Amino acid sequence: MIVALMGYMGSGKSTIGKDLATVLNYKFLDLDSVISEYEKSSISDLFKSKGEIYFRKKETYYLDKILNSEDCIILALGGGTPCYANNLELLETYSKVSTFYLKLSIPRLSSRLFKEKSTRPLIDHIKSEEELREFIGKHLFERSKYYSQANYIINTDGKTQQDVVEAILMCLI
C-alpha cells in the first residue's frame, strides 16, 4: 500500500508522513528529496539551473517509479505534484494508493512559510507576510480543484501532529 500525502507547501506532509511511517512501519519517502538525491541537486538549484519544466518532468518520472514499487510507502508529494502533467491521474490509477489532502488555512500556511521562504524557490522573492498570504491564496485557488480530488481531506488547523496521524489511520481502517 502507498499513502500519498498532498497539500500546499508547509502543510506538514513530510512531518506527518514521517510520524505515520513510524506508526505503520512503512518506508517514508519525500518526493522532492528523491528527486534531489537522483538528480544530485537541490530543488532550488534545479529550478534555477534547468527550470520548472525540467523539474516537473522529473517529478512525474520519479512519481511513476515510486508508484510501481512493491514497498509499503508513505509518500509526501511536492505541493504542485498533483497539479502538473498527469500526476493526479497517475495516483488514481493504482488501487493500492490512498491519497490524503492535508488542508491548512492560508494564515497558518503563511505564518509557517514566511519563516522558511529562503529555502522555497517559489516564494523566496516575496517580501512581506501579507504578500505571501495573497500569493498562497491565489495558488490555493488554482490548486484546490486538484487537492480536493484526494481520497480523503484532513483539515489540520488546530490539530496536533498526533491528531492528524490518528485521523489518517482512522481512514485507512
Coordinates of C-alpha atoms in Angstrom, one line a residue, residues 2 7 24 29 37 42 56-57 64 72 74 78-79 83 116 120 130 146 156 161-162 166 169 171 173:
I2 CA 1.1 3.6 -0.7
G7 CA -1.2 19.7 0.1
L24 CA 2.7 1.8 10.3
L29 CA 9.7 9.0 1.0
E37 CA 19.0 12.6 -4.5
S42 CA 18.6 20.7 -4.5
R56 CA 8.1 18.8 -13.5
K57 CA 9.2 16.2 -16.0
D64 CA 5.8 6.8 -11.5
C72 CA 4.6 -0.1 1.7
I74 CA 4.2 6.9 3.0
G78 CA 5.5 18.2 -3.6
G79 CA 3.0 20.9 -3.2
C83 CA -1.4 19.8 -10.3
E116 CA 11.5 29.5 5.8
R120 CA 11.4 27.6 -1.1
E130 CA 0.8 40.0 3.6
Y146 CA -6.6 19.0 -7.7
T156 CA -5.3 20.2 10.0
Q161 CA 0.6 16.0 14.7
Q162 CA -0.8 13.1 16.6
E166 CA -4.8 9.4 14.1
L169 CA -5.2 6.0 10.5
C171 CA -9.4 6.5 7.3
I173 CA -9.0 1.1 8.7

